[in-house]
Amino acid sequence: MAVEQGKEGLAPVGGEIRVEQTPVREAAVEAGREVVNELEELGELEGKRVQTEAAPSPTAVQAVQRVIAAPKDRMVQEIESVLSEGLEELYKQLSPEERTKFKAKGEETARTLRDLLSQTKINAVKVLRAISDWLKVLSDRANKFYLEQEAKIKTDKLILLAEAERREGENAVA
């Protein structure tokens, strides 16, 4: 994905990810000046002299970055919905690290499946293999044969979904 550098920070080309940068240095310097001024005033009021040293200013500008993911297209959402069906109990058994890994692999699989299902000729073996590879993350939590069965069921549902999408597209054009 291409990203262009602009005045405001990074802007996406293609609309997938937007990164906003918020300068922090100016706010920190201003807050530091206010604290020094308050300390000097307190020192003068109490008759004590407060010595202040100018802190060396950092050469690099610090920035806080927020990554905002672009909304998923409808097809990816439907694929993720089909993939997640019936796996709620297994997902609850996973540790937080395993959940993160499983979710990331699932999102990657959904994008791969979107590409496979949008082709003119759908290769069911590749779809089944992609789903099986994703479900292997759960291999220590579920029976191997159960996972194979789930992969086959999800493959069939996704192929039907792709065919329905294709018919909708043809009806919209006609």
GROMACS .gro file of N, CA and C in nm:
model
  522
    1MET      N    1   0.085  -0.118   0.000
    1MET     CA    2   0.000   0.000   0.000
    1MET      C    3   0.089   0.122   0.000
    2ALA      N    4   0.060   0.217  -0.084
    2ALA     CA    5   0.139   0.339  -0.091
    2ALA      C    6   0.089   0.438   0.011
    3VAL      N    7   0.183   0.513   0.069
    3VAL     CA    8   0.148   0.615   0.167
    3VAL      C    9   0.222   0.741   0.129
    4GLU      N   10   0.152   0.852   0.125
    4GLU     CA   11   0.213   0.980   0.092
    4GLU      C   12   0.237   1.060   0.218
    5GLN      N   13   0.352   1.128   0.225
    5GLN     CA   14   0.384   1.213   0.339
    5GLN      C   15   0.327   1.351   0.311
    6GLY      N   16   0.243   1.399   0.400
    6GLY     CA   17   0.183   1.531   0.385
    6GLY      C   18   0.218   1.618   0.503
    7LYS      N   19   0.163   1.739   0.507
    7LYS     CA   20   0.189   1.831   0.616
    7LYS      C   21   0.130   1.781   0.747
    8GLU      N   22   0.017   1.717   0.743
    8GLU     CA   23  -0.054   1.672   0.861
    8GLU      C   24  -0.005   1.536   0.910
    9GLY      N   25   0.084   1.471   0.839
    9GLY     CA   26   0.128   1.338   0.879
    9GLY      C   27   0.115   1.245   0.761
   10LEU      N   28   0.081   1.124   0.788
   10LEU     CA   29   0.069   1.024   0.683
   10LEU      C   30  -0.075   1.013   0.638
   11ALA      N   31  -0.095   1.010   0.509
   11ALA     CA   32  -0.229   0.996   0.454
   11ALA      C   33  -0.230   0.876   0.362
   12PRO      N   34  -0.335   0.796   0.364
   12PRO     CA   35  -0.336   0.675   0.283
   12PRO      C   36  -0.362   0.704   0.137
   13VAL      N   37  -0.305   0.620   0.054
   13VAL     CA   38  -0.337   0.620  -0.087
   13VAL      C   39  -0.406   0.487  -0.110
   14GLY      N   40  -0.534   0.485  -0.127
   14GLY     CA   41  -0.609   0.361  -0.140
   14GLY      C   42  -0.710   0.346  -0.029
   15GLY      N   43  -0.702   0.429   0.074
   15GLY     CA   44  -0.805   0.434   0.176
   15GLY      C   45  -0.803   0.323   0.279
   16GLU      N   46  -0.690   0.259   0.304
   16GLU     CA   47  -0.692   0.150   0.400
   16GLU      C   48  -0.655   0.195   0.540
   17ILE      N   49  -0.547   0.270   0.557
   17ILE     CA   50  -0.503   0.307   0.691
   17ILE      C   51  -0.471   0.455   0.693
   18ARG      N   52  -0.511   0.520   0.800
   18ARG     CA   53  -0.481   0.662   0.816
   18ARG      C   54  -0.405   0.676   0.948
   19VAL      N   55  -0.290   0.743   0.944
   19VAL     CA   56  -0.210   0.765   1.064
   19VAL      C   57  -0.209   0.914   1.092
   20GLU      N   58  -0.254   0.950   1.211
   20GLU     CA   59  -0.254   1.089   1.250
   20GLU      C   60  -0.141   1.111   1.348
   21GLN      N   61  -0.067   1.222   1.334
   21GLN     CA   62   0.040   1.253   1.427
   21GLN      C   63   0.003   1.378   1.505
   22THR      N   64   0.025   1.372   1.636
   22THR     CA   65  -0.003   1.485   1.722
   22THR      C   66   0.128   1.527   1.788
   23PRO      N   67   0.182   1.646   1.759
   23PRO     CA   68   0.307   1.690   1.821
   23PRO      C   69   0.291   1.703   1.972
   24VAL      N   70   0.388   1.652   2.045
   24VAL     CA   71   0.384   1.652   2.190
   24VAL      C   72   0.486   1.750   2.246
   25ARG      N   73   0.591   1.776   2.172
   25ARG     CA   74   0.703   1.855   2.222
   25ARG      C   75   0.660   1.994   2.265
   26GLU      N   76   0.580   2.062   2.183
   26GLU     CA   77   0.540   2.199   2.215
   26GLU      C   78   0.462   2.204   2.345
   27ALA      N   79   0.371   2.111   2.365
   27ALA     CA   80   0.290   2.108   2.487
   27ALA      C   81   0.378   2.079   2.608
   28ALA      N   82   0.475   1.990   2.594
   28ALA     CA   83   0.564   1.957   2.706
   28ALA      C   84   0.652   2.076   2.742
   29VAL      N   85   0.704   2.147   2.643
   29VAL     CA   86   0.789   2.264   2.668
   29VAL      C   87   0.708   2.372   2.738
   30GLU      N   88   0.586   2.395   2.692
   30GLU     CA   89   0.500   2.497   2.754
   30GLU      C   90   0.468   2.460   2.898
   31ALA      N   91   0.436   2.334   2.923
   31ALA     CA   92   0.406   2.290   3.059
   31ALA      C   93   0.529   2.306   3.148
   32GLY      N   94   0.646   2.278   3.095
   32GLY     CA   95   0.771   2.295   3.172
   32GLY      C   96   0.794   2.440   3.208
   33ARG      N   97   0.768   2.530   3.115
   33ARG     CA   98   0.784   2.674   3.142
   33ARG      C   99   0.690   2.719   3.254
   34GLU      N  100   0.567   2.670   3.250
   34GLU     CA  101   0.471   2.707   3.354
   34GLU      C  102   0.517   2.659   3.491
   35VAL      N  103   0.570   2.539   3.499
   35VAL     CA  104   0.619   2.487   3.627
   35VAL      C  105   0.737   2.570   3.677
   36VAL      N  106   0.828   2.605   3.589
   36VAL     CA  107   0.944   2.688   3.628
   36VAL      C  108   0.897   2.823   3.679
   37ASN      N  109   0.802   2.884   3.610
   37ASN     CA  110   0.750   3.014   3.654
   37ASN      C  111   0.685   3.004   3.791
   38GLU      N  112   0.608   2.899   3.815
   38GLU     CA  113   0.544   2.880   3.945
   38GLU      C  114   0.648   2.860   4.055
   39LEU      N  115   0.752   2.782   4.026
   39LEU     CA  116   0.858   2.760   4.126
   39LEU      C  117   0.931   2.890   4.157
   40GLU      N  118   0.957   2.972   4.055
   40GLU     CA  119   1.025   3.100   4.078
   40GLU      C  120   0.939   3.191   4.164
   41GLU      N  121   0.807   3.194   4.138
   41GLU     CA  122   0.718   3.277   4.219
   41GLU      C  123   0.714   3.228   4.363
   42LEU      N  124   0.708   3.098   4.385
   42LEU     CA  125   0.708   3.043   4.520
   42LEU      C  126   0.838   3.075   4.592
   43GLY      N  127   0.948   3.064   4.522
   43GLY     CA  128   1.079   3.093   4.582
   43GLY      C  129   1.091   3.238   4.624
   44GLU      N  130   1.041   3.329   4.544
   44GLU     CA  131   1.047   3.471   4.577
   44GLU      C  132   0.957   3.503   4.694
   45LEU      N  133   0.839   3.441   4.702
   45LEU     CA  134   0.746   3.466   4.811
   45LEU      C  135   0.803   3.418   4.944
   46GLU      N  136   0.874   3.309   4.944
   46GLU     CA  137   0.929   3.255   5.068
   46GLU      C  138   1.064   3.315   5.100
   47GLY      N  139   1.115   3.400   5.016
   47GLY     CA  140   1.244   3.462   5.041
   47GLY      C  141   1.358   3.371   5.002
   48LYS      N  142   1.331   3.266   4.939
   48LYS     CA  143   1.436   3.174   4.896
   48LYS      C  144   1.454   3.189   4.746
   49ARG      N  145   1.575   3.168   4.708
   49ARG     CA  146   1.602   3.177   4.564
   49ARG      C  147   1.600   3.035   4.507
   50VAL      N  148   1.519   3.016   4.408
   50VAL     CA  149   1.511   2.886   4.341
   50VAL      C  150   1.595   2.894   4.216
   51GLN      N  151   1.691   2.805   4.208
   51GLN     CA  152   1.776   2.803   4.089
   51GLN      C  153   1.714   2.708   3.987
   52THR      N  154   1.704   2.758   3.869
   52THR     CA  155   1.648   2.674   3.762
   52THR      C  156   1.751   2.660   3.653
   53GLU      N  157   1.755   2.544   3.596
   53GLU     CA  158   1.844   2.516   3.486
   53GLU      C  159   1.760   2.488   3.363
   54ALA      N  160   1.801   2.544   3.254
   54ALA     CA  161   1.730   2.517   3.130
   54ALA      C  162   1.763   2.376   3.085
   55ALA      N  163   1.663   2.297   3.069
   55ALA     CA  164   1.683   2.160   3.024
   55ALA      C  165   1.715   2.160   2.876
   56PRO      N  166   1.808   2.077   2.836
   56PRO     CA  167   1.839   2.072   2.693
   56PRO      C  168   1.717   2.024   2.615
   57SER      N  169   1.688   2.095   2.510
   57SER     CA  170   1.570   2.058   2.431
   57SER      C  171   1.605   1.938   2.343
   58PRO      N  172   1.513   1.845   2.333
   58PRO     CA  173   1.539   1.728   2.249
   58PRO      C  174   1.544   1.768   2.102
   59THR      N  175   1.630   1.701   2.029
   59THR     CA  176   1.645   1.735   1.888
   59THR      C  177   1.536   1.672   1.803
   60ALA      N  178   1.488   1.559   1.844
   60ALA     CA  179   1.383   1.492   1.767
   60ALA      C  180   1.247   1.529   1.822
   61VAL      N  181   1.154   1.549   1.735
   61VAL     CA  182   1.018   1.581   1.776
   61VAL      C  183   0.945   1.450   1.802
   62GLN      N  184   0.888   1.440   1.922
   62GLN     CA  185   0.812   1.320   1.955
   62GLN      C  186   0.670   1.338   1.903
   63ALA      N  187   0.612   1.230   1.863
   63ALA     CA  188   0.475   1.236   1.812
   63ALA      C  189   0.398   1.114   1.861
   64VAL      N  190   0.272   1.136   1.887
   64VAL     CA  191   0.183   1.027   1.923
   64VAL      C  192   0.111   0.986   1.796
   65GLN      N  193   0.116   0.858   1.766
   65GLN     CA  194   0.052   0.812   1.643
   65GLN      C  195  -0.068   0.725   1.678
   66ARG      N  196  -0.175   0.748   1.604
   66ARG     CA  197  -0.294   0.665   1.615
   66ARG      C  198  -0.317   0.604   1.479
   67VAL      N  199  -0.327   0.473   1.476
   67VAL     CA  200  -0.357   0.405   1.351
   67VAL      C  201  -0.506   0.376   1.350
   68ILE      N  202  -0.572   0.424   1.248
   68ILE     CA  203  -0.716   0.405   1.234
   68ILE      C  204  -0.737   0.313   1.114
   69ALA      N  205  -0.785   0.195   1.142
   69ALA     CA  206  -0.808   0.098   1.036
   69ALA      C  207  -0.930   0.139   0.955
   70ALA      N  208  -0.918   0.121   0.827
   70ALA     CA  209  -1.031   0.152   0.740
   70ALA      C  210  -1.141   0.048   0.763
   71PRO      N  211  -1.265   0.088   0.743
   71PRO     CA  212  -1.374  -0.008   0.762
   71PRO      C  213  -1.361  -0.123   0.662
   72LYS      N  214  -1.397  -0.243   0.708
   72LYS     CA  215  -1.387  -0.360   0.623
   72LYS      C  216  -1.502  -0.359   0.522
   73ASP      N  217  -1.474  -0.411   0.404
   73ASP     CA  218  -1.582  -0.417   0.307
   73ASP      C  219  -1.682  -0.526   0.347
   74ARG      N  220  -1.797  -0.520   0.286
   74ARG     CA  221  -1.908  -0.608   0.324
   74ARG      C  222  -1.872  -0.755   0.305
   75MET      N  223  -1.801  -0.787   0.199
   75MET     CA  224  -1.766  -0.926   0.171
   75MET      C  225  -1.675  -0.982   0.281
   76VAL      N  226  -1.577  -0.905   0.325
   76VAL     CA  227  -1.487  -0.951   0.432
   76VAL      C  228  -1.565  -0.971   0.561
   77GLN      N  229  -1.658  -0.881   0.590
   77GLN     CA  230  -1.739  -0.896   0.711
   77GLN      C  231  -1.823  -1.024   0.706
   78GLU      N  232  -1.881  -1.053   0.591
   78GLU     CA  233  -1.961  -1.175   0.577
   78GLU      C  234  -1.873  -1.300   0.588
   79ILE      N  235  -1.754  -1.294   0.531
   79ILE     CA  236  -1.661  -1.407   0.541
   79ILE      C  237  -1.622  -1.430   0.686
   80GLU      N  238  -1.589  -1.322   0.758
   80GLU     CA  239  -1.554  -1.335   0.899
   80GLU      C  240  -1.670  -1.391   0.981
   81SER      N  241  -1.791  -1.351   0.944
   81SER     CA  242  -1.910  -1.403   1.013
   81SER      C  243  -1.922  -1.554   0.994
   82VAL      N  244  -1.905  -1.600   0.871
   82VAL     CA  245  -1.912  -1.744   0.843
   82VAL      C  246  -1.799  -1.818   0.915
   83LEU      N  247  -1.680  -1.761   0.914
   83LEU     CA  248  -1.566  -1.826   0.978
   83LEU      C  249  -1.585  -1.839   1.129
   84SER      N  250  -1.648  -1.741   1.191
   84SER     CA  251  -1.661  -1.742   1.337
   84SER      C  252  -1.778  -1.826   1.387
   85GLU      N  253  -1.868  -1.866   1.297
   85GLU     CA  254  -1.984  -1.945   1.338
   85GLU      C  255  -1.941  -2.075   1.406
   86GLY      N  256  -1.998  -2.100   1.524
   86GLY     CA  257  -1.975  -2.226   1.594
   86GLY      C  258  -1.843  -2.238   1.667
   87LEU      N  259  -1.764  -2.133   1.670
   87LEU     CA  260  -1.634  -2.141   1.736
   87LEU      C  261  -1.628  -2.060   1.865
   88GLU      N  262  -1.742  -2.014   1.913
   88GLU     CA  263  -1.745  -1.926   2.031
   88GLU      C  264  -1.687  -1.996   2.154
   89GLU      N  265  -1.727  -2.120   2.177
   89GLU     CA  266  -1.680  -2.193   2.296
   89GLU      C  267  -1.529  -2.216   2.291
   90LEU      N  268  -1.480  -2.255   2.174
   90LEU     CA  269  -1.336  -2.277   2.160
   90LEU      C  270  -1.259  -2.146   2.180
   91TYR      N  271  -1.315  -2.037   2.127
   91TYR     CA  272  -1.249  -1.907   2.139
   91TYR      C  273  -1.240  -1.863   2.285
   92LYS      N  274  -1.344  -1.891   2.363
   92LYS     CA  275  -1.345  -1.853   2.504
   92LYS      C  276  -1.240  -1.930   2.584
   93GLN      N  277  -1.204  -2.049   2.539
   93GLN     CA  278  -1.104  -2.130   2.608
   93GLN      C  279  -0.961  -2.082   2.584
   94LEU      N  280  -0.941  -1.999   2.484
   94LEU     CA  281  -0.806  -1.954   2.449
   94LEU      C  282  -0.755  -1.850   2.548
   95SER      N  283  -0.624  -1.847   2.566
   95SER     CA  284  -0.562  -1.742   2.648
   95SER      C  285  -0.562  -1.612   2.568
   96PRO      N  286  -0.542  -1.498   2.632
   96PRO     CA  287  -0.542  -1.370   2.558
   96PRO      C  288  -0.440  -1.367   2.444
   97GLU      N  289  -0.322  -1.426   2.464
   97GLU     CA  290  -0.222  -1.428   2.357
   97GLU      C  291  -0.269  -1.514   2.240
   98GLU      N  292  -0.328  -1.629   2.274
   98GLU     CA  293  -0.379  -1.717   2.170
   98GLU      C  294  -0.496  -1.653   2.097
   99ARG      N  295  -0.579  -1.579   2.169
   99ARG     CA  296  -0.692  -1.510   2.105
   99ARG      C  297  -0.642  -1.408   2.005
  100THR      N  298  -0.540  -1.332   2.044
  100THR     CA  299  -0.484  -1.232   1.954
  100THR      C  300  -0.429  -1.298   1.828
  101LYS      N  301  -0.354  -1.405   1.847
  101LYS     CA  302  -0.297  -1.478   1.733
  101LYS      C  303  -0.407  -1.535   1.644
  102PHE      N  304  -0.508  -1.596   1.706
  102PHE     CA  305  -0.619  -1.657   1.633
  102PHE      C  306  -0.697  -1.551   1.554
  103LYS      N  307  -0.722  -1.437   1.617
  103LYS     CA  308  -0.797  -1.330   1.551
  103LYS      C  309  -0.718  -1.272   1.433
  104ALA      N  310  -0.589  -1.248   1.454
  104ALA     CA  311  -0.506  -1.194   1.346
  104ALA      C  312  -0.499  -1.291   1.229
  105LYS      N  313  -0.481  -1.418   1.259
  105LYS     CA  314  -0.476  -1.520   1.153
  105LYS      C  315  -0.612  -1.529   1.082
  106GLY      N  316  -0.721  -1.515   1.158
  106GLY     CA  317  -0.855  -1.518   1.099
  106GLY      C  318  -0.879  -1.401   1.005
  107GLU      N  319  -0.833  -1.282   1.044
  107GLU     CA  320  -0.850  -1.165   0.958
  107GLU      C  321  -0.767  -1.179   0.831
  108GLU      N  322  -0.647  -1.233   0.845
  108GLU     CA  323  -0.563  -1.257   0.728
  108GLU      C  324  -0.629  -1.361   0.636
  109THR      N  325  -0.684  -1.464   0.696
  109THR     CA  326  -0.753  -1.569   0.619
  109THR      C  327  -0.875  -1.511   0.548
  110ALA      N  328  -0.948  -1.423   0.614
  110ALA     CA  329  -1.067  -1.362   0.552
  110ALA      C  330  -1.028  -1.281   0.428
  111ARG      N  331  -0.918  -1.207   0.437
  111ARG     CA  332  -0.872  -1.130   0.320
  111ARG      C  333  -0.830  -1.224   0.207
  112THR      N  334  -0.760  -1.332   0.243
  112THR     CA  335  -0.719  -1.430   0.142
  112THR      C  336  -0.841  -1.494   0.077
  113LEU      N  337  -0.939  -1.529   0.158
  113LEU     CA  338  -1.061  -1.591   0.106
  113LEU      C  339  -1.138  -1.494   0.016
  114ARG      N  340  -1.140  -1.366   0.053
  114ARG     CA  341  -1.208  -1.268  -0.033
  114ARG      C  342  -1.145  -1.269  -0.171
  115ASP      N  343  -1.011  -1.274  -0.176
  115ASP     CA  344  -0.944  -1.277  -0.305
  115ASP      C  345  -0.975  -1.406  -0.381
  116LEU      N  346  -0.974  -1.518  -0.311
  116LEU     CA  347  -1.003  -1.647  -0.376
  116LEU      C  348  -1.147  -1.653  -0.427
  117LEU      N  349  -1.240  -1.601  -0.347
  117LEU     CA  350  -1.382  -1.610  -0.383
  117LEU      C  351  -1.422  -1.507  -0.489
  118SER      N  352  -1.341  -1.405  -0.509
  118SER     CA  353  -1.376  -1.304  -0.609
  118SER      C  354  -1.324  -1.342  -0.748
  119GLN      N  355  -1.249  -1.450  -0.757
  119GLN     CA  356  -1.201  -1.495  -0.886
  119GLN      C  357  -1.315  -1.554  -0.968
  120THR      N  358  -1.297  -1.557  -1.098
  120THR     CA  359  -1.400  -1.611  -1.187
  120THR      C  360  -1.425  -1.758  -1.158
  121LYS      N  361  -1.317  -1.834  -1.145
  121LYS     CA  362  -1.330  -1.976  -1.114
  121LYS      C  363  -1.283  -1.996  -0.970
  122ILE      N  364  -1.374  -2.040  -0.885
  122ILE     CA  365  -1.343  -2.058  -0.743
  122ILE      C  366  -1.279  -2.195  -0.724
  123ASN      N  367  -1.161  -2.196  -0.664
  123ASN     CA  368  -1.091  -2.320  -0.636
  123ASN      C  369  -1.124  -2.362  -0.493
  124ALA      N  370  -1.214  -2.458  -0.479
  124ALA     CA  371  -1.262  -2.501  -0.347
  124ALA      C  372  -1.150  -2.561  -0.263
  125VAL      N  373  -1.054  -2.624  -0.327
  125VAL     CA  374  -0.943  -2.685  -0.252
  125VAL      C  375  -0.860  -2.577  -0.184
  126LYS      N  376  -0.834  -2.467  -0.253
  126LYS     CA  377  -0.758  -2.357  -0.193
  126LYS      C  378  -0.835  -2.292  -0.079
  127VAL      N  379  -0.966  -2.279  -0.096
  127VAL     CA  380  -1.050  -2.222   0.010
  127VAL      C  381  -1.046  -2.313   0.132
  128LEU      N  382  -1.063  -2.444   0.110
  128LEU     CA  383  -1.059  -2.541   0.220
  128LEU      C  384  -0.924  -2.539   0.290
  129ARG      N  385  -0.816  -2.532   0.213
  129ARG     CA  386  -0.682  -2.531   0.271
  129ARG      C  387  -0.659  -2.406   0.355
  130ALA      N  388  -0.706  -2.291   0.308
  130ALA     CA  389  -0.690  -2.166   0.384
  130ALA      C  390  -0.764  -2.174   0.517
  131ILE      N  391  -0.886  -2.225   0.514
  131ILE     CA  392  -0.965  -2.238   0.637
  131ILE      C  393  -0.901  -2.340   0.731
  132SER      N  394  -0.855  -2.452   0.676
  132SER     CA  395  -0.791  -2.556   0.758
  132SER      C  396  -0.665  -2.503   0.826
  133ASP      N  397  -0.586  -2.427   0.751
  133ASP     CA  398  -0.464  -2.369   0.809
  133ASP      C  399  -0.498  -2.276   0.925
  134TRP      N  400  -0.605  -2.199   0.909
  134TRP     CA  401  -0.647  -2.108   1.017
  134TRP      C  402  -0.695  -2.187   1.138
  135LEU      N  403  -0.772  -2.292   1.115
  135LEU     CA  404  -0.826  -2.371   1.226
  135LEU      C  405  -0.719  -2.455   1.297
  136LYS      N  406  -0.604  -2.474   1.234
  136LYS     CA  407  -0.496  -2.549   1.299
  136LYS      C  408  -0.445  -2.477   1.424
  137VAL      N  409  -0.472  -2.348   1.436
  137VAL     CA  410  -0.435  -2.275   1.557
  137VAL      C  411  -0.508  -2.336   1.677
  138LEU      N  412  -0.624  -2.395   1.652
  138LEU     CA  413  -0.705  -2.456   1.758
  138LEU      C  414  -0.678  -2.605   1.775
  139SER      N  415  -0.576  -2.658   1.710
  139SER     CA  416  -0.556  -2.803   1.709
  139SER      C  417  -0.537  -2.864   1.847
  140ASP      N  418  -0.483  -2.789   1.943
  140ASP     CA  419  -0.467  -2.845   2.078
  140ASP      C  420  -0.594  -2.832   2.161
  141ARG      N  421  -0.694  -2.760   2.112
  141ARG     CA  422  -0.819  -2.739   2.186
  141ARG      C  423  -0.935  -2.824   2.133
  142ALA      N  424  -0.922  -2.875   2.011
  142ALA     CA  425  -1.034  -2.947   1.950
  142ALA      C  426  -0.982  -3.068   1.874
  143ASN      N  427  -1.072  -3.161   1.851
  143ASN     CA  428  -1.044  -3.283   1.777
  143ASN      C  429  -1.011  -3.248   1.632
  144LYS      N  430  -0.911  -3.315   1.578
  144LYS     CA  431  -0.867  -3.293   1.440
  144LYS      C  432  -0.981  -3.314   1.341
  145PHE      N  433  -1.060  -3.417   1.362
  145PHE     CA  434  -1.169  -3.449   1.270
  145PHE      C  435  -1.282  -3.345   1.278
  146TYR      N  436  -1.304  -3.292   1.398
  146TYR     CA  437  -1.403  -3.185   1.415
  146TYR      C  438  -1.359  -3.062   1.336
  147LEU      N  439  -1.231  -3.028   1.345
  147LEU     CA  440  -1.180  -2.910   1.274
  147LEU      C  441  -1.189  -2.930   1.122
  148GLU      N  442  -1.161  -3.051   1.075
  148GLU     CA  443  -1.174  -3.080   0.931
  148GLU      C  444  -1.319  -3.065   0.886
  149GLN      N  445  -1.411  -3.114   0.968
  149GLN     CA  446  -1.553  -3.104   0.937
  149GLN      C  447  -1.596  -2.957   0.934
  150GLU      N  448  -1.552  -2.879   1.032
  150GLU     CA  449  -1.585  -2.736   1.036
  150GLU      C  450  -1.530  -2.665   0.912
  151ALA      N  451  -1.408  -2.699   0.873
  151ALA     CA  452  -1.347  -2.638   0.754
  151ALA      C  453  -1.430  -2.668   0.630
  152LYS      N  454  -1.477  -2.791   0.617
  152LYS     CA  455  -1.558  -2.830   0.501
  152LYS      C  456  -1.692  -2.755   0.500
  153ILE      N  457  -1.756  -2.747   0.616
  153ILE     CA  458  -1.885  -2.676   0.626
  153ILE      C  459  -1.866  -2.529   0.590
  154LYS      N  460  -1.762  -2.467   0.644
  154LYS     CA  461  -1.737  -2.325   0.618
  154LYS      C  462  -1.702  -2.302   0.470
  155THR      N  463  -1.630  -2.397   0.410
  155THR     CA  464  -1.598  -2.387   0.267
  155THR      C  465  -1.726  -2.387   0.184
  156ASP      N  466  -1.816  -2.479   0.214
  156ASP     CA  467  -1.943  -2.487   0.140
  156ASP      C  468  -2.023  -2.357   0.155
  157LYS      N  469  -2.031  -2.305   0.277
  157LYS     CA  470  -2.106  -2.181   0.300
  157LYS      C  471  -2.043  -2.063   0.226
  158LEU      N  472  -1.910  -2.058   0.225
  158LEU     CA  473  -1.843  -1.946   0.157
  158LEU      C  474  -1.859  -1.954   0.006
  159ILE      N  475  -1.859  -2.073  -0.049
  159ILE     CA  476  -1.880  -2.087  -0.193
  159ILE      C  477  -2.022  -2.044  -0.229
  160LEU      N  478  -2.120  -2.082  -0.147
  160LEU     CA  479  -2.257  -2.036  -0.171
  160LEU      C  480  -2.266  -1.884  -0.159
  161LEU      N  481  -2.197  -1.828  -0.062
  161LEU     CA  482  -2.195  -1.683  -0.044
  161LEU      C  483  -2.135  -1.614  -0.167
  162ALA      N  484  -2.026  -1.669  -0.218
  162ALA     CA  485  -1.961  -1.611  -0.336
  162ALA      C  486  -2.052  -1.618  -0.458
  163GLU      N  487  -2.122  -1.730  -0.473
  163GLU     CA  488  -2.215  -1.743  -0.586
  163GLU      C  489  -2.330  -1.644  -0.574
  164ALA      N  490  -2.380  -1.624  -0.452
  164ALA     CA  491  -2.487  -1.526  -0.431
  164ALA      C  492  -2.438  -1.385  -0.461
  165GLU      N  493  -2.316  -1.353  -0.420
  165GLU     CA  494  -2.258  -1.222  -0.449
  165GLU      C  495  -2.244  -1.202  -0.600
  166ARG      N  496  -2.201  -1.306  -0.669
  166ARG     CA  497  -2.183  -1.297  -0.813
  166ARG      C  498  -2.317  -1.273  -0.882
  167ARG      N  499  -2.424  -1.343  -0.836
  167ARG     CA  500  -2.557  -1.322  -0.893
  167ARG      C  501  -2.606  -1.180  -0.867
  168GLU      N  502  -2.580  -1.129  -0.745
  168GLU     CA  503  -2.619  -0.991  -0.714
  168GLU      C  504  -2.550  -0.893  -0.806
  169GLY      N  505  -2.421  -0.918  -0.830
  169GLY     CA  506  -2.344  -0.831  -0.918
  169GLY      C  507  -2.397  -0.833  -1.060
  170GLU      N  508  -2.437  -0.951  -1.108
  170GLU     CA  509  -2.492  -0.963  -1.242
  170GLU      C  510  -2.627  -0.894  -1.252
  171ASN      N  511  -2.709  -0.905  -1.147
  171ASN     CA  512  -2.840  -0.840  -1.147
  171ASN      C  513  -2.826  -0.688  -1.141
  172ALA      N  514  -2.726  -0.640  -1.072
  172ALA     CA  515  -2.705  -0.496  -1.061
  172ALA      C  516  -2.661  -0.438  -1.195
  173VAL      N  517  -2.583  -0.514  -1.272
  173VAL     CA  518  -2.535  -0.467  -1.401
  173VAL      C  519  -2.646  -0.471  -1.504
  174ALA      N  520  -2.731  -0.572  -1.498
  174ALA     CA  521  -2.836  -0.590  -1.598
  174ALA      C  522  -2.947  -0.490  -1.586
   0.00000   0.00000   0.00000
